[in-house]
Short mmCIF file of C-alpha atoms (C1' of nucleotides) in Angstrom, two decimals:
data_model
loop_
_atom_site.label_atom_id
_atom_site.label_comp_id
_atom_site.label_asym_id
_atom_site.label_seq_id
_atom_site.Cartn_x
_atom_site.Cartn_y
_atom_site.Cartn_z
CA UNK A 141 0.05 0.03 -0.08
CA UNK A 142 1.21 3.60 -0.90
CA UNK A 143 0.87 6.10 1.81
CA UNK A 144 0.96 9.90 1.02
CA UNK A 145 4.35 11.25 1.97
CA UNK A 146 4.95 14.80 2.93
CA UNK A 147 7.56 15.23 -0.13
CA UNK A 148 4.62 14.39 -2.45
CA UNK A 149 2.41 16.77 -0.88
CA UNK A 150 4.90 19.39 -1.22
CA UNK A 151 5.63 18.57 -4.65
CA UNK A 152 1.81 18.87 -5.47
CA UNK A 153 1.61 22.21 -3.78
CA UNK A 154 4.82 23.58 -5.63
CA UNK A 155 3.13 22.37 -8.90
CA UNK A 156 0.01 24.27 -7.98
CA UNK A 157 2.02 27.35 -7.27
CA UNK A 158 3.84 27.34 -10.37
CA UNK A 159 0.79 26.50 -12.47
CA UNK A 160 -0.97 29.43 -10.82
CA UNK A 161 -3.76 27.11 -9.71
CA UNK A 162 -2.71 29.02 -6.49
CA UNK A 163 -2.20 32.18 -7.76
CA UNK A 164 0.19 34.95 -6.49
CA UNK A 165 -1.36 36.70 -3.52
CA UNK A 166 -4.20 34.38 -3.22
CA UNK A 167 -5.00 32.30 -0.25
CA UNK A 168 -4.64 28.77 -0.30
CA UNK A 169 -7.03 26.01 1.12
CA UNK A 170 -6.76 25.16 5.00
CA UNK A 171 -4.56 22.33 6.09
CA UNK A 172 -7.64 20.19 7.18
CA UNK A 173 -9.11 20.73 3.82
CA UNK A 174 -6.01 19.90 1.83
CA UNK A 175 -5.53 16.97 4.27
CA UNK A 176 -9.02 15.52 3.29
CA UNK A 177 -8.48 16.15 -0.40
CA UNK A 178 -5.36 14.51 -0.63
CA UNK A 179 -6.15 11.89 1.79
CA UNK A 180 -3.50 12.28 4.49
CA UNK A 181 -3.26 13.47 7.97
CA UNK A 182 -2.85 17.13 8.78
CA UNK A 183 0.36 16.77 10.25
CA UNK A 184 1.59 15.72 6.95
CA UNK A 185 0.19 18.71 5.07
CA UNK A 186 1.70 20.77 7.84
CA UNK A 187 5.18 19.34 7.28
CA UNK A 188 5.03 19.98 3.74
CA UNK A 189 3.59 23.48 3.97
CA UNK A 190 6.06 24.51 6.59
CA UNK A 191 8.95 23.72 4.71
CA UNK A 192 7.72 25.68 1.73
CA UNK A 193 7.13 28.54 4.17
CA UNK A 194 10.54 28.44 5.52
CA UNK A 195 11.83 28.57 1.82
CA UNK A 196 9.68 31.73 1.37
CA UNK A 197 7.37 30.24 -1.13
CA UNK A 198 4.40 30.51 1.14
CA UNK A 199 3.53 32.92 4.03
CA UNK A 200 1.50 31.41 6.69
CA UNK A 201 -0.13 33.06 9.64
CA UNK A 202 -2.61 32.00 12.20
CA UNK A 203 -6.20 32.97 11.63
CA UNK A 204 -5.10 34.58 8.38
CA UNK A 205 -4.23 31.14 6.71
CA UNK A 206 -1.72 30.57 4.02
CA UNK A 207 -1.12 32.59 0.94
CA UNK A 208 1.19 32.88 -1.92
CA UNK A 209 3.39 35.84 -1.63
CA UNK A 210 3.54 38.26 -4.71
CA UNK A 211 7.20 38.69 -4.34
CA UNK A 212 8.56 35.75 -2.60
CA UNK A 213 11.99 36.27 -0.71
CA UNK A 214 13.71 33.19 -1.53
CA UNK A 215 16.22 31.55 0.96
CA UNK A 216 19.34 30.16 -0.27
CA UNK A 217 21.71 28.19 2.04
CA UNK A 218 25.36 28.18 1.84
CA UNK A 219 27.92 25.61 3.53
CA UNK A 220 30.55 27.29 5.84
CA UNK A 221 33.43 24.75 6.00
CA UNK A 222 36.58 25.36 7.93
CA UNK A 223 39.17 26.76 5.31
CA UNK A 224 41.05 23.56 5.19
CA UNK A 225 38.00 21.55 4.02
CA UNK A 226 37.13 24.18 1.54
CA UNK A 227 40.69 23.79 0.22
CA UNK A 228 40.90 19.96 0.40
CA UNK A 229 37.36 19.77 -1.48
CA UNK A 230 38.77 21.08 -4.42
CA UNK A 231 41.62 18.72 -4.49
CA UNK A 232 44.39 20.96 -3.32
CA UNK A 233 46.86 20.61 -0.67
CA UNK A 234 46.08 22.67 2.40
CA UNK A 235 48.88 24.79 3.88
CA UNK A 236 48.89 27.19 6.73
CA UNK A 237 51.05 30.07 7.95
CA UNK A 238 50.59 32.19 11.17
CA UNK A 239 51.76 35.57 10.26
CA UNK A 240 51.34 37.18 13.66
CA UNK A 241 49.85 36.88 16.91
CA UNK A 242 49.54 39.37 19.66
CA UNK A 243 47.27 40.95 22.28
CA UNK A 244 46.24 44.40 21.91
CA UNK A 245 43.13 46.57 22.59
CA UNK A 246 40.69 46.08 19.78
CA UNK A 247 39.96 48.86 17.40
CA UNK A 248 36.69 50.65 17.84
CA UNK A 249 35.03 48.96 14.66
CA UNK A 250 35.81 45.62 16.00
CA UNK A 251 34.24 46.47 19.36
CA UNK A 252 31.28 47.75 17.95
CA UNK A 253 30.95 44.64 15.71
CA UNK A 254 31.11 42.65 18.95
CA UNK A 255 28.96 44.84 20.75
CA UNK A 256 31.55 45.54 23.43
CA UNK A 257 31.96 48.72 25.25
CA UNK A 258 35.17 49.02 26.86
CA UNK A 259 38.38 48.43 25.11
CA UNK A 260 39.70 45.25 26.64
CA UNK A 261 42.81 43.38 25.43
CA UNK A 262 41.95 40.89 22.58
CA UNK A 263 43.92 38.50 20.67
CA UNK A 264 44.70 39.49 17.21
CA UNK A 265 45.59 36.94 14.67
CA UNK A 266 46.97 37.23 11.13
CA UNK A 267 47.30 34.12 9.27
CA UNK A 268 47.42 32.94 5.47
CA UNK A 269 45.76 29.78 4.14
CA UNK A 270 47.48 28.11 1.33
CA UNK A 271 46.31 25.99 -1.48
CA UNK A 272 49.34 24.06 -3.36
CA UNK A 273 51.55 26.48 -1.68
CA UNK A 274 49.71 29.58 -3.20
CA UNK A 275 48.08 31.88 -1.14
CA UNK A 276 44.40 31.26 -0.82
CA UNK A 277 42.79 33.29 1.86
CA UNK A 278 44.25 35.79 4.33
CA UNK A 279 42.54 35.57 7.81
CA UNK A 280 42.55 38.75 10.01
CA UNK A 281 40.87 37.69 13.51
CA UNK A 282 40.18 39.11 16.68
CA UNK A 283 39.28 36.96 19.64
CA UNK A 284 37.72 37.70 22.70
CA UNK A 285 39.82 35.89 25.33
CA UNK A 286 36.77 36.18 27.92
CA UNK A 287 34.84 33.85 25.82
CA UNK A 288 37.54 31.27 25.05
CA UNK A 289 40.42 31.46 27.74
CA UNK A 290 41.96 28.45 26.38
CA UNK A 291 42.94 29.95 23.25
CA UNK A 292 45.70 32.17 25.25
CA UNK A 293 47.60 28.73 25.78
CA UNK A 294 46.96 27.56 22.30
CA UNK A 295 49.71 27.07 19.69
CA UNK A 296 48.11 28.72 16.65
CA UNK A 297 51.08 28.05 14.60
CA UNK A 298 50.03 24.41 13.84
CA UNK A 299 46.18 24.60 13.94
CA UNK A 300 44.55 27.52 12.51
CA UNK A 301 42.38 29.88 14.69
CA UNK A 302 39.66 28.97 12.22
CA UNK A 303 39.82 25.39 12.77
CA UNK A 304 40.55 25.54 16.64
CA UNK A 305 37.48 27.70 17.22
CA UNK A 306 35.30 25.51 15.31
CA UNK A 307 36.23 22.67 17.44
CA UNK A 308 36.46 24.28 20.60
CA UNK A 309 33.96 27.00 20.58
CA UNK A 310 30.50 25.78 19.30
CA UNK A 311 28.71 28.88 18.70
CA UNK A 312 25.09 29.60 18.67
CA UNK A 313 24.69 32.49 16.23
CA UNK A 314 26.68 34.19 13.61
CA UNK A 315 26.36 36.89 10.92
CA UNK A 316 28.12 37.37 7.59
CA UNK A 317 28.61 40.22 5.29
CA UNK A 318 30.08 39.34 1.76
CA UNK A 319 31.51 42.04 -0.39
CA UNK A 320 34.60 43.06 -2.61
CA UNK A 321 37.75 44.82 -1.90
CA UNK A 322 40.60 46.32 -3.88
CA UNK A 323 43.65 44.70 -2.30
CA UNK A 324 45.70 47.41 -0.46
CA UNK A 325 49.43 47.19 -0.78
CA UNK A 326 50.03 44.91 2.55
CA UNK A 327 47.12 42.41 1.40
CA UNK A 328 48.35 42.27 -1.88
CA UNK A 329 51.85 41.30 -0.85
CA UNK A 330 50.56 38.67 1.39
CA UNK A 331 48.19 37.13 -1.24
CA UNK A 332 50.95 37.50 -3.70
CA UNK A 333 48.73 39.39 -6.34
CA UNK A 334 48.44 42.80 -7.52
CA UNK A 335 47.76 45.96 -5.57
CA UNK A 336 44.32 46.77 -6.28
CA UNK A 337 43.22 43.38 -7.35
CA UNK A 338 39.30 42.72 -6.74
CA UNK A 339 39.07 40.38 -3.71
CA UNK A 340 36.17 38.37 -2.54
CA UNK A 341 35.96 39.21 1.26
CA UNK A 342 33.85 37.59 3.99
CA UNK A 343 33.26 39.29 7.44
CA UNK A 344 31.95 37.09 10.19
CA UNK A 345 30.97 37.67 13.69
CA UNK A 346 30.11 34.62 16.02
CA UNK A 347 28.39 34.42 19.36
CA UNK A 348 27.83 32.07 22.26
CA UNK A 349 24.53 33.24 23.56
CA UNK A 350 25.08 36.92 24.26
CA UNK A 351 28.75 36.38 24.69
CA UNK A 352 30.97 37.56 21.67
CA UNK A 353 33.69 34.92 20.47
CA UNK A 354 35.39 36.20 17.60
CA UNK A 355 35.29 38.58 14.58
CA UNK A 356 37.16 37.79 11.41
CA UNK A 357 37.76 39.42 7.87
CA UNK A 358 38.62 36.69 5.30
CA UNK A 359 40.23 38.05 2.07
CA UNK A 360 40.25 35.41 -0.84
CA UNK A 361 42.71 35.42 -3.53
CA UNK A 362 41.45 36.83 -6.91
CA UNK A 363 39.43 34.30 -8.66
CA UNK A 364 37.84 32.66 -5.73
CA UNK A 365 33.94 31.92 -5.85
CA UNK A 366 31.66 31.06 -3.12
CA UNK A 367 28.92 28.73 -4.00
CA UNK A 368 25.30 28.49 -2.53
CA UNK A 369 21.97 26.68 -3.74
CA UNK A 370 18.25 26.89 -3.24
CA UNK B 240 0.60 22.10 32.77
CA UNK B 241 3.72 22.64 30.85
CA UNK B 242 4.67 20.08 28.06
CA UNK B 243 7.98 19.85 26.76
CA UNK B 244 8.60 21.70 23.57
CA UNK B 245 10.70 20.67 20.59
CA UNK B 246 12.22 24.06 21.15
CA UNK B 247 13.30 23.24 24.55
CA UNK B 248 14.63 19.81 23.48
CA UNK B 249 16.70 21.62 20.93
CA UNK B 250 17.96 24.10 23.65
CA UNK B 251 18.99 21.34 25.85
CA UNK B 252 20.82 19.27 23.07
CA UNK B 253 22.43 22.44 21.93
CA UNK B 254 23.63 22.97 25.63
CA UNK B 255 24.92 19.50 25.88
CA UNK B 256 26.70 20.02 22.49
CA UNK B 257 28.38 23.13 23.80
CA UNK B 258 29.33 21.74 27.19
CA UNK B 259 30.86 18.81 25.47
CA UNK B 260 28.55 16.54 27.47
CA UNK B 261 28.13 15.19 23.85
CA UNK B 262 31.47 15.42 22.79
CA UNK B 263 32.81 16.01 19.25
CA UNK B 264 32.90 12.94 17.28
CA UNK B 265 30.94 10.91 20.08
CA UNK B 266 27.62 9.33 19.58
CA UNK B 267 24.55 10.65 21.47
CA UNK B 268 21.66 8.78 23.07
CA UNK B 269 19.04 7.35 20.65
CA UNK B 270 15.63 9.09 20.22
CA UNK B 271 13.99 6.72 22.35
CA UNK B 272 16.17 7.14 25.19
CA UNK B 273 16.11 10.98 25.01
CA UNK B 274 12.20 10.98 24.76
CA UNK B 275 12.10 8.96 27.95
CA UNK B 276 14.72 11.00 29.85
CA UNK B 277 13.13 14.14 28.76
CA UNK B 278 9.66 13.06 29.07
CA UNK B 279 8.36 13.59 25.85
CA UNK B 280 7.31 11.87 22.70
CA UNK B 281 9.82 10.61 20.20
CA UNK B 282 8.34 12.79 17.62
CA UNK B 283 9.19 15.60 19.55
CA UNK B 284 12.87 14.89 20.00
CA UNK B 285 13.04 14.08 16.31
CA UNK B 286 11.89 17.32 15.52
CA UNK B 287 14.51 18.99 17.73
CA UNK B 288 17.57 16.91 16.32
CA UNK B 289 16.41 16.96 12.70
CA UNK B 290 16.79 20.73 12.81
CA UNK B 291 20.10 20.65 14.37
CA UNK B 292 21.14 18.08 11.70
CA UNK B 293 19.95 20.44 9.08
CA UNK B 294 21.97 23.13 10.71
CA UNK B 295 25.11 21.00 10.46
CA UNK B 296 25.49 20.48 14.28
CA UNK B 297 24.52 16.98 14.25
CA UNK B 298 25.01 13.80 11.82
CA UNK B 299 22.22 11.65 11.75
CA UNK B 300 22.34 8.21 9.90
CA UNK B 301 19.93 5.17 10.21
CA UNK B 302 21.32 2.33 11.99
CA UNK B 303 24.60 4.17 12.99
CA UNK B 304 22.77 6.62 15.01
CA UNK B 305 23.28 10.51 15.79
CA UNK B 306 26.61 11.93 16.58
CA UNK B 307 28.50 15.23 16.95
CA UNK B 308 30.58 16.08 14.12
CA UNK B 309 34.22 16.63 14.47
CA UNK B 310 34.31 19.73 12.03
CA UNK B 311 30.62 20.90 11.56
CA UNK B 312 29.99 22.46 8.44
CA UNK B 313 27.52 25.16 9.51
CA UNK B 314 24.80 26.34 7.01
CA UNK B 315 24.05 29.94 6.73
CA UNK B 316 20.94 31.13 5.27
CA UNK B 317 20.79 34.01 2.83
CA UNK B 318 17.69 35.91 1.77
CA UNK B 319 17.36 36.69 -2.07
CA UNK B 320 15.11 39.57 -2.44
CA UNK B 321 14.09 41.14 -5.59
CA UNK B 322 16.62 43.99 -6.22
CA UNK B 323 14.01 46.70 -5.76
CA UNK B 324 13.19 45.32 -2.38
CA UNK B 325 16.75 45.17 -1.37
CA UNK B 326 17.18 48.76 -2.24
CA UNK B 327 13.99 49.93 -0.73
CA UNK B 328 14.67 48.08 2.39
CA UNK B 329 17.70 50.46 2.65
CA UNK B 330 15.45 53.28 2.67
CA UNK B 331 16.40 54.42 -0.81
CA UNK B 332 14.26 55.26 -4.13
CA UNK B 333 14.30 52.61 -6.62
CA UNK B 334 14.91 53.44 -10.26
CA UNK B 335 15.33 51.18 -13.17
CA UNK B 336 16.84 51.39 -16.69
CA UNK B 337 16.58 48.73 -19.34
CA UNK B 338 19.92 49.26 -21.30
CA UNK B 339 19.44 46.86 -24.09
CA UNK B 340 17.39 43.81 -25.10
CA UNK B 341 17.75 41.67 -28.12
CA UNK B 342 17.53 38.05 -29.18
CA UNK B 343 20.78 36.34 -29.93
CA UNK B 344 22.29 32.94 -29.89
CA UNK B 345 23.58 32.41 -26.34
CA UNK B 346 27.37 32.27 -25.77
CA UNK B 347 29.08 29.08 -24.94
CA UNK B 348 29.48 29.72 -21.23
CA UNK B 349 25.83 30.42 -20.73
CA UNK B 350 24.75 27.38 -22.69
CA UNK B 351 27.06 25.29 -20.32
CA UNK B 352 25.64 26.88 -17.23
CA UNK B 353 22.23 26.10 -18.54
CA UNK B 354 23.16 22.74 -19.69
CA UNK B 355 21.85 23.43 -22.94
CA UNK B 356 23.63 21.78 -25.95
CA UNK B 357 22.40 23.34 -28.94
CA UNK B 358 22.81 27.16 -29.43
CA UNK B 359 19.26 28.63 -29.73
CA UNK B 360 18.10 32.09 -29.73
CA UNK B 361 17.75 33.27 -26.37
CA UNK B 362 16.69 36.84 -24.92
CA UNK B 363 19.68 38.98 -23.69
CA UNK B 364 18.81 41.65 -21.47
CA UNK B 365 21.08 44.35 -19.89
CA UNK B 366 19.78 46.72 -17.22
CA UNK B 367 20.68 49.02 -14.50
CA UNK B 368 19.04 49.05 -11.10
CA UNK B 369 19.33 52.65 -9.33
CA UNK B 370 19.26 53.62 -5.86
CA UNK B 371 18.37 57.24 -5.22
CA UNK B 372 19.55 57.77 -8.90
CA UNK B 373 22.93 56.24 -8.41
CA UNK B 374 23.88 53.13 -10.22
CA UNK B 375 23.38 50.08 -7.71
CA UNK B 376 23.45 47.08 -9.67
CA UNK B 377 24.10 46.05 -13.37
CA UNK B 378 21.92 43.17 -14.53
CA UNK B 379 23.17 40.85 -17.38
CA UNK B 380 20.76 38.21 -18.09
CA UNK B 381 20.06 35.44 -20.61
CA UNK B 382 16.42 34.05 -20.63
CA UNK B 383 15.55 30.84 -22.01
CA UNK B 384 12.33 31.70 -24.19
CA UNK B 385 11.34 28.00 -24.00
CA UNK B 386 10.96 28.08 -20.35
CA UNK B 387 8.88 31.24 -20.26
CA UNK B 388 7.58 32.13 -23.74
CA UNK B 389 5.37 35.13 -22.10
CA UNK B 390 8.53 37.09 -21.83
CA UNK B 391 8.83 37.80 -25.74
CA UNK B 392 5.82 39.74 -25.11
CA UNK B 393 6.79 41.34 -22.14
CA UNK B 394 7.66 45.22 -22.08
CA UNK B 395 10.60 45.02 -19.89
CA UNK B 396 11.41 48.77 -19.86
CA UNK B 397 8.83 49.31 -17.24
CA UNK B 398 9.22 45.96 -14.98
CA UNK B 399 12.80 44.54 -14.47
CA UNK B 400 13.26 41.01 -15.75
CA UNK B 401 14.39 40.32 -12.20
CA UNK B 402 10.95 41.23 -10.99
CA UNK B 403 9.09 39.86 -13.67
CA UNK B 404 10.65 36.48 -13.52
CA UNK B 405 10.20 36.31 -9.83
CA UNK B 406 6.50 36.88 -10.43
CA UNK B 407 6.07 34.96 -13.48
CA UNK B 408 8.27 31.96 -13.23
CA UNK B 409 8.17 30.34 -9.90
CA UNK B 410 11.28 28.23 -9.89
CA UNK B 411 12.17 25.20 -8.12
CA UNK B 412 16.10 25.23 -8.05
CA UNK B 413 18.89 27.51 -8.43
CA UNK B 414 22.58 27.95 -7.85
CA UNK B 415 24.72 30.94 -7.05
CA UNK B 416 28.20 31.89 -7.13
CA UNK B 417 29.52 34.85 -5.32
CA UNK B 418 32.50 36.50 -6.22
CA UNK B 419 34.74 39.65 -6.96
CA UNK B 420 35.43 41.30 -10.36
CA UNK B 421 37.64 44.44 -11.38
CA UNK B 422 35.60 46.48 -13.15
CA UNK B 423 36.09 46.47 -16.93
CA UNK B 424 35.60 49.81 -18.64
CA UNK B 425 32.14 49.20 -19.97
CA UNK B 426 30.94 48.13 -16.64
CA UNK B 427 32.75 50.89 -14.74
CA UNK B 428 31.02 53.34 -17.23
CA UNK B 429 27.47 52.11 -16.43
CA UNK B 430 28.06 51.76 -12.79
CA UNK B 431 29.67 55.23 -12.79
CA UNK B 432 32.81 54.07 -11.06
CA UNK B 433 36.41 53.77 -11.55
CA UNK B 434 37.78 51.35 -14.18
CA UNK B 435 39.25 48.48 -12.11
CA UNK B 436 37.20 48.96 -8.97
CA UNK B 437 36.34 45.78 -7.03
CA UNK B 438 32.71 44.94 -7.49
CA UNK B 439 30.71 42.33 -5.74
CA UNK B 440 29.28 39.83 -8.29
CA UNK B 441 26.51 37.38 -8.15
CA UNK B 442 26.05 34.76 -10.75
CA UNK B 443 22.80 32.78 -10.59
CA UNK B 444 21.03 29.93 -12.62
CA UNK B 445 17.46 28.96 -11.98
CA UNK B 446 15.36 26.09 -13.11
CA UNK B 447 11.76 24.72 -13.32
CA UNK B 448 12.49 21.20 -12.71
CA UNK B 449 14.96 20.31 -15.32
CA UNK B 450 14.14 23.18 -17.66
CA UNK B 451 16.52 26.08 -17.36
CA UNK B 452 15.02 29.47 -17.13
CA UNK B 453 17.65 32.07 -16.68
CA UNK B 454 21.14 32.73 -16.02
CA UNK B 455 22.19 36.13 -14.84
CA UNK B 456 25.14 38.08 -13.51
CA UNK B 457 24.69 40.92 -11.30
CA UNK B 458 27.55 43.39 -10.70
CA UNK B 459 26.97 45.59 -7.67
CA UNK B 460 28.26 49.20 -7.27
CA UNK B 461 31.39 49.40 -5.12
CA UNK B 462 30.71 49.17 -1.42
CA UNK B 463 27.78 46.89 -1.62
CA UNK B 464 27.72 44.00 1.14
CA UNK B 465 25.48 41.12 1.22
CA UNK B 466 24.30 40.05 4.62
CA UNK B 467 23.59 36.32 5.93
CA UNK B 468 23.05 34.74 9.31
CA UNK B 469 23.27 31.40 10.88
"C1'" DC C 260 19.47 -9.54 10.10
"C1'" DA C 261 18.51 -6.19 13.40
"C1'" DG C 262 18.88 -1.42 15.20
"C1'" DT C 263 18.09 3.23 14.04
"C1'" DG C 264 16.02 7.29 12.23
"C1'" DG C 265 12.02 8.85 8.84
"C1'" DT C 266 7.67 9.30 8.61
"C1'" DC C 267 2.32 8.62 9.00
"C1'" DT C 268 -1.80 8.64 11.74
"C1'" DA C 269 -5.63 10.36 14.54
"C1'" DG C 270 -6.95 13.24 17.82
"C1'" DA C 271 -6.23 16.46 21.09
"C1'" DC C 272 -4.93 21.30 23.16
"C1'" DC C 273 -2.98 25.66 22.49
"C1'" DA C 274 -1.36 30.56 20.65
"C1'" DC C 275 -1.94 33.96 18.06
"C1'" DG C 276 -4.15 37.37 15.62
"C1'" DG C 277 -8.16 39.02 12.68
"C1'" DT C 278 -12.94 40.55 13.23
"C1'" DC D 49 -14.44 35.59 19.84
"C1'" DC D 50 -13.13 31.97 17.11
"C1'" DG D 51 -10.65 30.22 13.01
"C1'" DT D 52 -6.13 28.81 11.67
"C1'" DG D 53 -1.81 27.34 11.99
"C1'" DG D 54 1.61 25.39 15.68
"C1'" DT D 55 2.80 21.60 18.31
"C1'" DC D 56 2.29 17.28 21.16
"C1'" DT D 57 1.38 12.26 21.95
"C1'" DA D 58 1.16 7.27 21.56
"C1'" DG D 59 1.65 4.02 18.57
"C1'" DA D 60 2.69 1.88 14.03
"C1'" DC D 61 5.26 0.79 10.21
"C1'" DC D 62 8.87 1.65 7.08
"C1'" DA D 63 13.65 2.53 4.75
"C1'" DC D 64 18.32 2.60 5.06
"C1'" DT D 65 22.47 0.63 6.53
"C1'" DG D 66 26.13 -1.34 9.71
"C1'" DT D 67 27.29 -5.86 11.02
#
DNA sequence: CAGTGGTCTAGACCACGGT
DNA sequence: CCGTGGTCTAGACCACTGT
């Protein structure tokens, strides 16, 4: 016997959205009605439609029901691997070089990114990730030693801060900003590219609850592309 | 009476992961055990852990059980609004200018992105999106007329292809590539920036099932940042 | 083969938020 | 107020996969 799966309900819903059987801006039947029509339990319909709502293809509100948005804001997901895995997944040999590490008061922009007020000593790390011995990514990181005191005793010349933090500071939240930067001379030198070259950059701040852990800017060598999918 | 919610189960699981009560690389108890321990139904545990697995914080396999990955590959989510909404959300006035539109055989790189073999006539669109009358984003798009025949009759000087497609060609899948580009002269001219300026770029290809719809490259004016969150 | 997660069901209660 | 989605439950069967 074949039971209805939530995937099949979802596929049918998608079909109706695409065929405009459920027109943009319009309301769709209640869960209970759909469940009866399709011959399954309401929970199954709920699972299917909840997923579509999370993807931005439906808007659900209690009492108001479910409707097809006029301008759906689709959600894409992107994987955030540690840099070593990113490089190895491309079939390249990973290399790593710690350029500098010291303790210093964080500059104002870092403090504001971390929502810290008083300027306290933080750990500043500059490191280079290599792929097949070519510069791949320059890591410029500030770490809050209050959040991860163990890092003060860690030898970051053999393991990157990127990797150490992933393994030792499970975080709860983070935000990202992607952009482009014309390489200033010192970055161009580190990445072995021309001054002014267009670099893809990622700025990331991570938190454990309300405690800021780290803020980092990654500058990728020219040509890097970051992939995502819907 | 207070019943256990899947959110509370998820929070407890997160706590155990962070506190290393469930150590990296280690296996965690079965759903049934957890359900009994926490005093809820197995379905509730399943919902909580499934979400964590989707976020990359757990790895679940039938028979093998659930474990905490050593190098979690976290997933970030990214909103993909239409460009008009992106601009208006920044409190700026949206403007739009169609630069050119014609039918032409697609170049090989576009064909390969769309997984098409024979070179057929496609619609090529070049358009500029403006924020407060300043160039914001240059849209360079190829549309497969087989997927959306109506577009041949659409006036794309009043509505952008970006917006029209979102409203008229609900897609099922898409992939993205983000990168940086040093502005060539013709792009610099359109965006009113210096030649060689570092531009953030998005390349996107979308599909309806196995039918390719469109492939687009967006070049954003210098300074643009795209935000994401975990 | 057998253990584990994946899913479905039928019913119930609850929370939110239009009216 | 009361309709709608959000969630929980207890039980059942199934699908995948390690041994």
